[in-house]
Coordinates of C-alpha atoms in Angstrom, one line a residue:
M1 CA 0.0 0.0 0.0
A2 CA 2.8 2.4 1.0
L3 CA 4.6 1.7 -2.3
F4 CA 1.4 2.2 -4.3
V5 CA 0.8 5.6 -2.6
E6 CA 4.4 6.6 -3.3
R7 CA 4.2 5.7 -7.0
L8 CA 0.9 7.5 -7.5
N9 CA 2.3 10.6 -5.8
D10 CA 5.3 10.5 -8.2
V11 CA 2.9 10.4 -11.2
L12 CA 0.7 13.2 -10.0
W13 CA 3.7 15.4 -9.2
S14 CA 5.9 14.6 -12.2
S15 CA 7.3 17.4 -14.4
P16 CA 4.1 18.3 -16.3
I17 CA 2.3 19.6 -13.3
I18 CA 5.3 21.7 -12.2
Y19 CA 5.5 23.3 -15.7
L20 CA 1.8 23.7 -15.9
S21 CA 1.5 25.5 -12.6
L22 CA 4.4 27.9 -13.5
G23 CA 3.1 28.3 -17.1
I24 CA -0.5 29.2 -16.0
G25 CA 0.9 31.6 -13.4
V26 CA 2.9 33.4 -16.1
L27 CA -0.1 33.4 -18.5
F28 CA -2.5 34.9 -15.9
S29 CA 0.1 37.4 -14.8
I30 CA 0.4 38.7 -18.4
M31 CA -3.4 38.6 -19.0
T32 CA -4.0 40.6 -15.8
R33 CA -1.1 42.9 -16.6
F34 CA 0.7 41.8 -13.4
L35 CA -2.1 42.8 -11.0
Q36 CA 0.0 41.3 -8.2
L37 CA 2.2 44.4 -8.6
R38 CA -0.2 47.0 -10.0
L39 CA -3.1 46.5 -7.5
I40 CA -1.5 45.8 -4.2
K41 CA -3.1 49.0 -2.8
D42 CA -6.5 47.7 -3.9
M43 CA -5.8 44.3 -2.4
V44 CA -5.3 45.8 1.0
S45 CA -8.2 48.3 0.9
Q46 CA -10.6 45.5 -0.2
L47 CA -9.7 43.4 2.8
F48 CA -12.0 45.5 5.0
S49 CA -14.5 46.7 2.5
G50 CA -17.1 43.9 2.6
K51 CA -19.3 43.0 5.5
S52 CA -21.0 39.8 6.6
S53 CA -24.7 39.0 6.1
D54 CA -27.1 36.2 7.0
A55 CA -26.1 34.4 3.7
G56 CA -22.4 35.3 3.5
I57 CA -19.2 36.2 5.3
S58 CA -17.1 39.4 5.1
S59 CA -14.1 39.8 2.8
F60 CA -11.8 39.7 5.8
Q61 CA -13.5 36.6 7.1
A62 CA -13.3 34.9 3.7
M63 CA -9.6 35.7 3.6
S64 CA -9.2 34.4 7.1
V65 CA -10.8 31.1 6.1
A66 CA -8.7 30.9 3.0
L67 CA -5.6 31.7 5.1
S68 CA -6.7 29.0 7.5
G69 CA -6.2 26.6 4.6
R70 CA -3.1 28.3 3.4
V71 CA -1.2 29.0 6.6
G72 CA -0.7 25.6 8.1
T73 CA 1.7 22.7 8.1
G74 CA 3.0 23.8 4.7
N75 CA 4.5 27.0 6.2
I76 CA 6.5 25.2 9.0
A77 CA 6.9 21.5 8.2
G78 CA 6.4 21.9 4.5
T79 CA 9.1 24.7 4.1
A80 CA 11.5 22.4 6.2
T81 CA 10.7 19.5 3.8
A82 CA 11.4 21.7 0.8
I83 CA 14.9 22.6 2.2
A84 CA 15.5 18.9 3.2
F85 CA 14.9 17.6 -0.4
G86 CA 15.5 20.6 -2.5
G87 CA 18.1 22.6 -0.6
P88 CA 18.0 26.4 0.1
G89 CA 17.3 27.0 -3.6
A90 CA 13.8 25.5 -3.1
I91 CA 12.8 28.7 -1.2
F92 CA 13.4 30.9 -4.3
W93 CA 11.0 28.6 -6.3
M94 CA 8.4 28.9 -3.5
W95 CA 8.7 32.6 -3.9
A96 CA 8.3 32.4 -7.6
I97 CA 5.2 30.2 -7.4
A98 CA 3.7 32.6 -4.9
F99 CA 4.3 35.7 -7.1
L100 CA 2.9 33.9 -10.1
G101 CA 0.3 32.2 -8.0
A102 CA -1.2 35.5 -6.8
S103 CA -2.6 35.9 -10.3
T104 CA -3.8 32.3 -10.3
A105 CA -5.6 32.8 -7.0
Y106 CA -7.2 36.0 -8.4
V107 CA -8.6 34.1 -11.4
E108 CA -10.0 31.1 -9.5
S109 CA -11.4 33.2 -6.6
T110 CA -13.1 35.7 -9.0
L111 CA -14.6 32.8 -11.0
A112 CA -15.9 31.4 -7.7
Q113 CA -17.7 34.8 -7.1
I114 CA -19.0 35.2 -10.6
Y115 CA -20.6 31.7 -10.6
K116 CA -21.6 31.4 -7.0
V117 CA -25.1 30.5 -5.9
K118 CA -27.3 31.0 -2.9
Q119 CA -28.1 27.5 -1.6
D120 CA -30.0 26.7 1.6
G121 CA -29.6 30.3 2.7
Q122 CA -25.8 30.4 2.3
Y123 CA -23.5 31.5 -0.5
R124 CA -21.7 28.6 -2.1
G125 CA -19.0 28.8 -4.8
G126 CA -15.8 27.1 -5.9
P127 CA -14.5 25.0 -8.7
A128 CA -17.4 22.6 -9.0
Y129 CA -19.8 25.5 -9.4
Y130 CA -17.7 27.4 -11.9
I131 CA -16.9 24.3 -13.9
E132 CA -20.6 23.4 -14.3
K133 CA -21.9 27.0 -14.9
G134 CA -18.9 28.3 -16.8
M135 CA -17.8 25.3 -18.8
G136 CA -21.1 23.6 -19.0
K137 CA -19.5 20.3 -18.0
K138 CA -21.4 18.9 -15.2
W139 CA -19.7 15.5 -15.3
Y140 CA -16.3 17.3 -14.8
A141 CA -17.7 19.3 -11.9
V142 CA -19.0 16.1 -10.3
I143 CA -15.5 14.5 -10.6
F144 CA -13.9 17.6 -9.0
A145 CA -16.5 17.7 -6.2
V146 CA -16.0 14.0 -5.4
A147 CA -12.2 14.3 -5.5
S148 CA -12.2 17.4 -3.4
A149 CA -14.6 15.9 -0.8
I150 CA -12.4 12.8 -0.5
A151 CA -9.1 14.8 -0.5
M152 CA -10.2 17.3 2.1
S153 CA -12.0 15.0 4.4
L154 CA -9.9 11.9 4.2
L155 CA -6.5 12.4 2.6
M156 CA -5.2 15.8 3.7
P157 CA -6.2 16.3 7.4
G158 CA -3.7 13.7 8.4
V159 CA -0.8 15.8 7.3
Q160 CA -1.9 18.7 9.5
A161 CA -2.7 16.4 12.5
N162 CA 0.6 14.5 12.1
S163 CA 2.6 17.7 12.3
I164 CA 0.7 18.9 15.3
A165 CA 1.4 15.6 17.0
M166 CA 5.1 15.6 16.1
G167 CA 5.6 19.2 17.3
L168 CA 3.9 18.6 20.7
D169 CA 5.7 15.3 21.2
N170 CA 9.0 16.9 20.5
A171 CA 8.4 20.0 22.7
F172 CA 6.4 18.6 25.6
G173 CA 6.6 14.8 25.3
L174 CA 2.8 14.7 24.8
S175 CA 1.5 11.3 23.6
T176 CA 0.3 11.4 20.1
L177 CA -2.8 9.5 21.2
I178 CA -3.7 12.3 23.6
T179 CA -3.0 14.9 20.9
G180 CA -5.3 13.1 18.6
I181 CA -8.1 13.1 21.1
I182 CA -7.7 16.8 21.8
I183 CA -7.8 17.6 18.1
V184 CA -10.9 15.6 17.6
L185 CA -12.8 17.2 20.5
L186 CA -11.9 20.8 19.6
L187 CA -12.4 20.3 15.9
G188 CA -15.8 18.7 16.5
F189 CA -17.0 21.6 18.5
I190 CA -16.1 24.1 15.7
I191 CA -17.1 22.2 12.6
F192 CA -20.5 21.2 13.9
G193 CA -21.1 25.0 14.2
G194 CA -21.0 25.6 10.4
I195 CA -19.2 28.3 8.4
K196 CA -20.0 31.2 10.7
R197 CA -18.2 29.5 13.6
I198 CA -15.3 28.5 11.4
A199 CA -15.0 32.0 10.1
K200 CA -15.1 33.6 13.5
A201 CA -12.5 31.2 14.8
A202 CA -10.3 31.7 11.8
Q203 CA -10.7 35.5 12.1
L204 CA -9.4 35.4 15.7
I205 CA -6.7 32.8 15.5
V206 CA -4.9 33.2 12.1
P207 CA -3.9 36.9 12.3
F208 CA -2.8 36.6 16.0
M209 CA -0.6 33.6 15.4
A210 CA 0.8 34.8 12.1
V211 CA 2.0 38.1 13.7
G212 CA 3.5 36.3 16.7
Y213 CA 5.3 33.7 14.5
V214 CA 6.8 36.4 12.3
L215 CA 7.9 38.4 15.3
V216 CA 9.8 35.4 16.7
S217 CA 11.4 34.9 13.3
L218 CA 12.6 38.5 13.2
I219 CA 14.2 37.9 16.6
V220 CA 16.1 34.9 15.4
I221 CA 17.2 36.7 12.2
A222 CA 18.3 39.7 14.2
F223 CA 20.6 37.6 16.3
N224 CA 22.2 36.3 13.1
I225 CA 21.9 39.4 11.0
T226 CA 25.5 39.3 9.8
E227 CA 24.7 36.1 8.0
L228 CA 21.7 37.4 6.1
P229 CA 23.5 38.6 2.9
A230 CA 25.3 35.2 2.6
I231 CA 22.0 33.3 3.1
L232 CA 20.2 35.3 0.4
A233 CA 23.1 34.7 -1.9
L234 CA 23.0 30.9 -1.1
I235 CA 19.3 30.8 -1.8
F236 CA 19.7 32.4 -5.2
R237 CA 22.8 30.5 -6.2
S238 CA 21.2 27.2 -5.2
A239 CA 18.0 28.0 -7.1
F240 CA 19.9 28.2 -10.4
G241 CA 22.5 25.5 -9.8
F242 CA 25.4 27.8 -9.3
D243 CA 26.3 26.6 -5.8
A244 CA 29.1 24.1 -5.5
A245 CA 27.2 22.0 -2.8
F246 CA 23.7 22.3 -4.0
G247 CA 24.2 22.7 -7.8
G248 CA 23.6 19.1 -8.5
I249 CA 20.0 19.1 -7.2
I250 CA 18.6 22.1 -9.2
G251 CA 15.8 19.9 -10.5
M252 CA 14.8 18.9 -7.0
A253 CA 15.0 22.5 -5.9
I254 CA 12.4 23.6 -8.6
S255 CA 10.3 20.5 -8.0
W256 CA 10.1 20.7 -4.2
G257 CA 9.9 24.5 -4.2
V258 CA 6.9 24.5 -6.5
K259 CA 5.2 21.5 -4.9
R260 CA 5.6 22.8 -1.4
G261 CA 4.8 26.3 -2.5
I262 CA 1.5 25.1 -4.0
Y263 CA 0.8 23.0 -0.9
S264 CA 1.4 26.1 1.3
N265 CA -0.4 28.9 -0.7
E266 CA -2.9 26.6 -2.5
A267 CA -2.9 28.9 -5.6
G268 CA -4.3 26.8 -8.4
Q269 CA -5.6 24.1 -6.1
G270 CA -9.1 25.6 -6.0
S271 CA -9.4 25.3 -2.2
G272 CA -9.2 29.1 -1.5
A273 CA -11.9 29.6 -4.1
H274 CA -14.5 28.0 -1.9
A275 CA -14.1 30.6 0.8
A276 CA -14.0 33.3 -1.8
G277 CA -17.4 32.2 -3.1
A278 CA -18.9 32.6 0.4
A279 CA -17.9 36.3 0.7
E280 CA -20.5 39.2 0.6
V281 CA -19.1 41.6 -1.9
S282 CA -20.6 43.9 -4.6
H283 CA -18.1 42.8 -7.3
P284 CA -16.3 39.5 -7.9
A285 CA -12.9 41.1 -8.5
K286 CA -12.9 42.6 -5.0
Q287 CA -12.6 39.1 -3.5
G288 CA -10.3 38.0 -6.1
L289 CA -7.9 40.7 -5.2
V290 CA -8.2 39.9 -1.5
Q291 CA -7.4 36.2 -2.2
A292 CA -4.4 37.2 -4.3
F293 CA -3.0 39.1 -1.3
S294 CA -3.5 36.1 1.0
V295 CA -1.0 34.2 -1.2
Y296 CA 1.6 36.9 -0.4
I297 CA 0.8 36.6 3.3
D298 CA 1.2 32.9 3.3
T299 CA 4.4 32.4 1.3
L300 CA 6.3 35.6 1.1
V301 CA 5.7 36.3 4.8
V302 CA 5.1 33.2 6.9
C303 CA 7.0 30.6 4.7
S304 CA 9.9 33.0 4.4
A305 CA 9.9 33.4 8.2
T306 CA 10.4 29.7 8.6
A307 CA 13.0 29.5 5.8
F308 CA 15.2 32.3 7.1
M309 CA 15.1 30.9 10.6
V310 CA 16.1 27.4 9.4
I311 CA 18.8 28.4 6.9
I312 CA 20.3 31.3 8.9
T313 CA 20.8 29.1 12.0
G314 CA 22.0 26.1 9.9
M315 CA 19.5 23.8 11.5
Y316 CA 18.6 21.5 8.6
N317 CA 19.7 18.5 6.6
T318 CA 19.6 18.2 2.8
V319 CA 19.7 14.9 1.1
R320 CA 20.4 13.9 -2.6
P321 CA 17.9 11.7 -4.5
D322 CA 20.1 8.7 -3.6
N323 CA 19.6 9.5 0.2
T324 CA 23.2 10.6 0.7
F325 CA 23.6 13.9 2.7
I326 CA 24.7 17.2 1.2
V327 CA 24.2 18.8 4.6
K328 CA 23.7 17.0 7.9
R329 CA 23.5 19.2 10.9
L330 CA 20.6 17.7 12.8
G331 CA 21.3 14.0 12.9
D332 CA 18.8 11.4 11.8
V333 CA 15.5 13.3 12.2
E334 CA 12.6 13.5 9.9
P335 CA 12.1 16.8 8.0
G336 CA 9.4 18.8 9.6
P337 CA 8.7 21.1 12.6
I338 CA 11.8 19.8 14.3
Y339 CA 14.0 21.9 12.0
T340 CA 12.1 25.1 12.9
Q341 CA 12.1 24.2 16.7
A342 CA 15.8 23.6 16.6
A343 CA 16.4 27.0 14.8
V344 CA 14.4 29.0 17.4
E345 CA 16.2 27.1 20.2
T346 CA 19.6 28.4 19.1
V347 CA 18.5 31.9 20.0
L348 CA 15.7 31.3 22.6
P349 CA 16.7 28.1 24.4
G350 CA 13.9 26.5 26.3
F351 CA 11.3 28.5 24.4
G352 CA 11.7 27.6 20.7
A353 CA 10.4 24.1 20.8
G354 CA 7.3 24.9 22.8
F355 CA 6.5 28.1 20.8
V356 CA 6.8 26.4 17.4
A357 CA 4.7 23.4 18.6
I358 CA 1.9 25.9 19.8
A359 CA 2.1 27.9 16.6
L360 CA 1.9 24.8 14.5
F361 CA -1.0 23.6 16.5
F362 CA -3.0 26.7 15.8
F363 CA -1.9 27.0 12.1
A364 CA -2.6 23.3 11.3
F365 CA -5.8 23.2 13.4
T366 CA -7.3 26.1 11.5
T367 CA -6.3 24.5 8.3
I368 CA -8.2 21.3 9.1
M369 CA -11.2 23.6 9.9
A370 CA -10.8 25.1 6.4
Y371 CA -10.6 21.6 4.9
Y372 CA -13.9 20.7 6.4
Y373 CA -15.6 23.8 4.9
I374 CA -14.2 22.9 1.5
A375 CA -15.4 19.3 1.8
E376 CA -18.8 20.6 3.0
T377 CA -19.1 23.0 0.0
N378 CA -18.5 20.1 -2.4
I379 CA -21.0 17.8 -0.6
A380 CA -23.5 20.7 -0.8
Y381 CA -22.9 20.8 -4.6
L382 CA -23.4 17.1 -4.9
T383 CA -26.6 17.0 -2.9
R384 CA -28.4 20.0 -4.3
G385 CA -32.1 19.5 -4.3
R386 CA -31.9 16.7 -1.8
D387 CA -31.5 16.4 1.9
G388 CA -27.8 16.5 2.4
R389 CA -27.7 16.3 6.2
L390 CA -26.6 12.7 6.4
A391 CA -23.8 13.2 3.9
M392 CA -22.7 16.3 5.8
F393 CA -22.6 14.3 9.0
V394 CA -20.6 11.5 7.4
V395 CA -18.0 14.0 6.1
K396 CA -17.6 15.4 9.6
I397 CA -17.0 11.9 11.0
V398 CA -14.6 10.9 8.3
L399 CA -12.6 14.1 8.8
L400 CA -12.4 13.7 12.5
A401 CA -11.3 10.0 12.1
A402 CA -8.7 11.0 9.5
S403 CA -7.4 13.7 11.8
F404 CA -7.1 11.3 14.7
Y405 CA -5.4 8.6 12.5
G406 CA -3.0 11.2 11.1
S407 CA -1.9 12.1 14.7
V408 CA -0.6 8.6 15.3
K409 CA 0.7 7.4 11.8
T410 CA 4.2 8.1 10.3
A411 CA 4.9 11.4 8.7
K412 CA 5.9 10.0 5.3
V413 CA 2.6 8.2 4.8
A414 CA 0.7 11.3 5.9
W415 CA 2.6 13.6 3.5
D416 CA 2.3 11.1 0.6
L417 CA -1.5 10.9 1.1
G418 CA -1.8 14.6 1.4
D419 CA 0.3 15.1 -1.8
I420 CA -2.0 12.7 -3.6
G421 CA -5.1 14.7 -2.5
L422 CA -3.5 17.9 -3.5
G423 CA -2.3 16.6 -6.8
I424 CA -5.7 15.4 -7.9
M425 CA -7.3 18.8 -7.1
V426 CA -4.5 20.8 -8.7
W427 CA -4.7 18.8 -12.0
L428 CA -8.5 19.1 -12.2
N429 CA -8.6 22.8 -11.3
L430 CA -5.7 24.1 -13.4
I431 CA -7.2 22.6 -16.5
A432 CA -10.6 24.1 -15.7
I433 CA -9.3 27.6 -15.0
L434 CA -7.1 27.5 -18.1
I435 CA -10.2 27.1 -20.1
L436 CA -12.4 29.4 -18.1
Y437 CA -10.2 32.4 -17.2
K438 CA -11.7 35.0 -19.6
P439 CA -14.7 36.0 -17.4
A440 CA -12.2 36.8 -14.5
I441 CA -10.2 39.0 -16.9
L442 CA -13.4 40.8 -18.0
A443 CA -14.4 41.3 -14.3
L444 CA -11.0 42.8 -13.6
K445 CA -11.3 45.3 -16.5
D446 CA -14.8 46.2 -15.4
Y447 CA -13.7 46.7 -11.8
E448 CA -10.8 49.0 -12.8
Q449 CA -12.9 51.0 -15.2
Q450 CA -15.5 51.6 -12.4
R451 CA -12.7 52.5 -10.0
K452 CA -11.3 55.1 -12.5
E453 CA -14.8 56.6 -12.7
G454 CA -14.7 57.1 -8.9
K455 CA -17.4 54.4 -8.3
D456 CA -17.6 51.6 -5.8
P457 CA -17.6 48.8 -8.3
V458 CA -20.9 46.8 -8.7
F459 CA -21.0 43.8 -11.0
D460 CA -23.4 43.4 -14.0
P461 CA -22.6 40.2 -15.8
E462 CA -24.8 41.0 -18.8
K463 CA -22.9 44.3 -19.4
N464 CA -19.7 42.3 -19.5
G465 CA -21.1 39.6 -21.7
I466 CA -20.8 36.9 -19.1
K467 CA -23.4 34.2 -19.1
N468 CA -24.8 31.9 -16.4
A469 CA -23.8 34.3 -13.6
D470 CA -27.3 33.7 -12.3
F471 CA -26.8 35.1 -8.7
W472 CA -25.8 38.5 -9.9
E473 CA -28.9 38.8 -12.1
S474 CA -31.2 37.6 -9.3
E475 CA -33.4 39.3 -6.7
D476 CA -31.0 38.0 -4.0
F477 CA -28.3 40.4 -5.4
D478 CA -30.7 43.3 -6.1
K479 CA -32.1 43.4 -2.6
R480 CA -28.7 43.4 -0.8
D481 CA -27.2 46.3 0.9
V482 CA -23.8 46.4 -1.1
S483 CA -22.7 49.8 0.1

């Protein structure tokens, strides 16, 4: 079984998906005229422009839910894994996929808004909805919804739970069994409360922990500030194969950087689009810009914090594909939160391991919350017009069981299963948005034109020649207070 999982993972994450992710990011960057640079001011201003309603959540809450999915194990354990198998150069490629991925996140999140629906009193949106309504391919939408529900409820929660358990065990000697029970109890309380409770928890936890984590990283960097220029040079040399030690693994640097970058910021995966579709906004581009900014927060800020701490303190191992070591400074330990814990301990002894374990707990825990919401949204899509309460209950139980199991199984199996879930979603979603991106570009042009005219943009799909955007033509939109 483990061998099958590993082989499937290798197929899903072979060279084509790496080049497709980078290529689509370049295409969307050109088509949007590099909105990730031009419209940073708008990204920030739109964070606080929307407000929640009975049917939807605010722009900030939607970003917090999306960041719950983005800021998690990938930022701490995933970044360490990228360094372990791709060397310091992998960090440059994580930055590259974040920069390009911001345009991808804009496209998929704007599409989620354009084609969202009001279902059972709540806004629902995401790839399944825009594939059916935008492409007219319901069979493809069903495949994505089934794959996403399985990935988010069964395959991916184990990665987050496993990293929590590893971190707490390393810091406090807490049994993984006890950790699993704690995760299940807390998670059950939140996910049985629905999107409103998930959004409120994310809104409180994610910004607080992200700021605290970055502050600690700045302390570690400050104590090693004289090494910073050399570390930056090492990252860039390694990324392009110019470093004597790491030059032989440039392919691994690109592969692991892109893979872990996507795992962390989720641009192109379609997961962030689900939260984007739940937002209460007057124009789809507004939420698309907010979600593009969340990619920056995730990778350029939080992942970079981890990378600089680990590399500047030298607390990492890097292995070649044949499992021989290029760098071995931590002994025989599994790549993961232990790297970051060791890095913080060099500056703050007695504090680092515990702090990273707690940070990882909150980051990964909120990510599992976001996974549930994504799984729920896809189940809602699959059960439209029918009583979906039993299916929703089953998804909750499966996710709780997967989280518990992930707490006590080995890290490699957890990561391989998570990568399979991610790989399936990325393949399906990237193909969809490559076909469907034009309405998102039209929405951006409309948004910018209205902004130039001094208006608060309000979306009219008919004026923009966009079909099947039923919500925006309905009474539900007309009756809202969108001021």
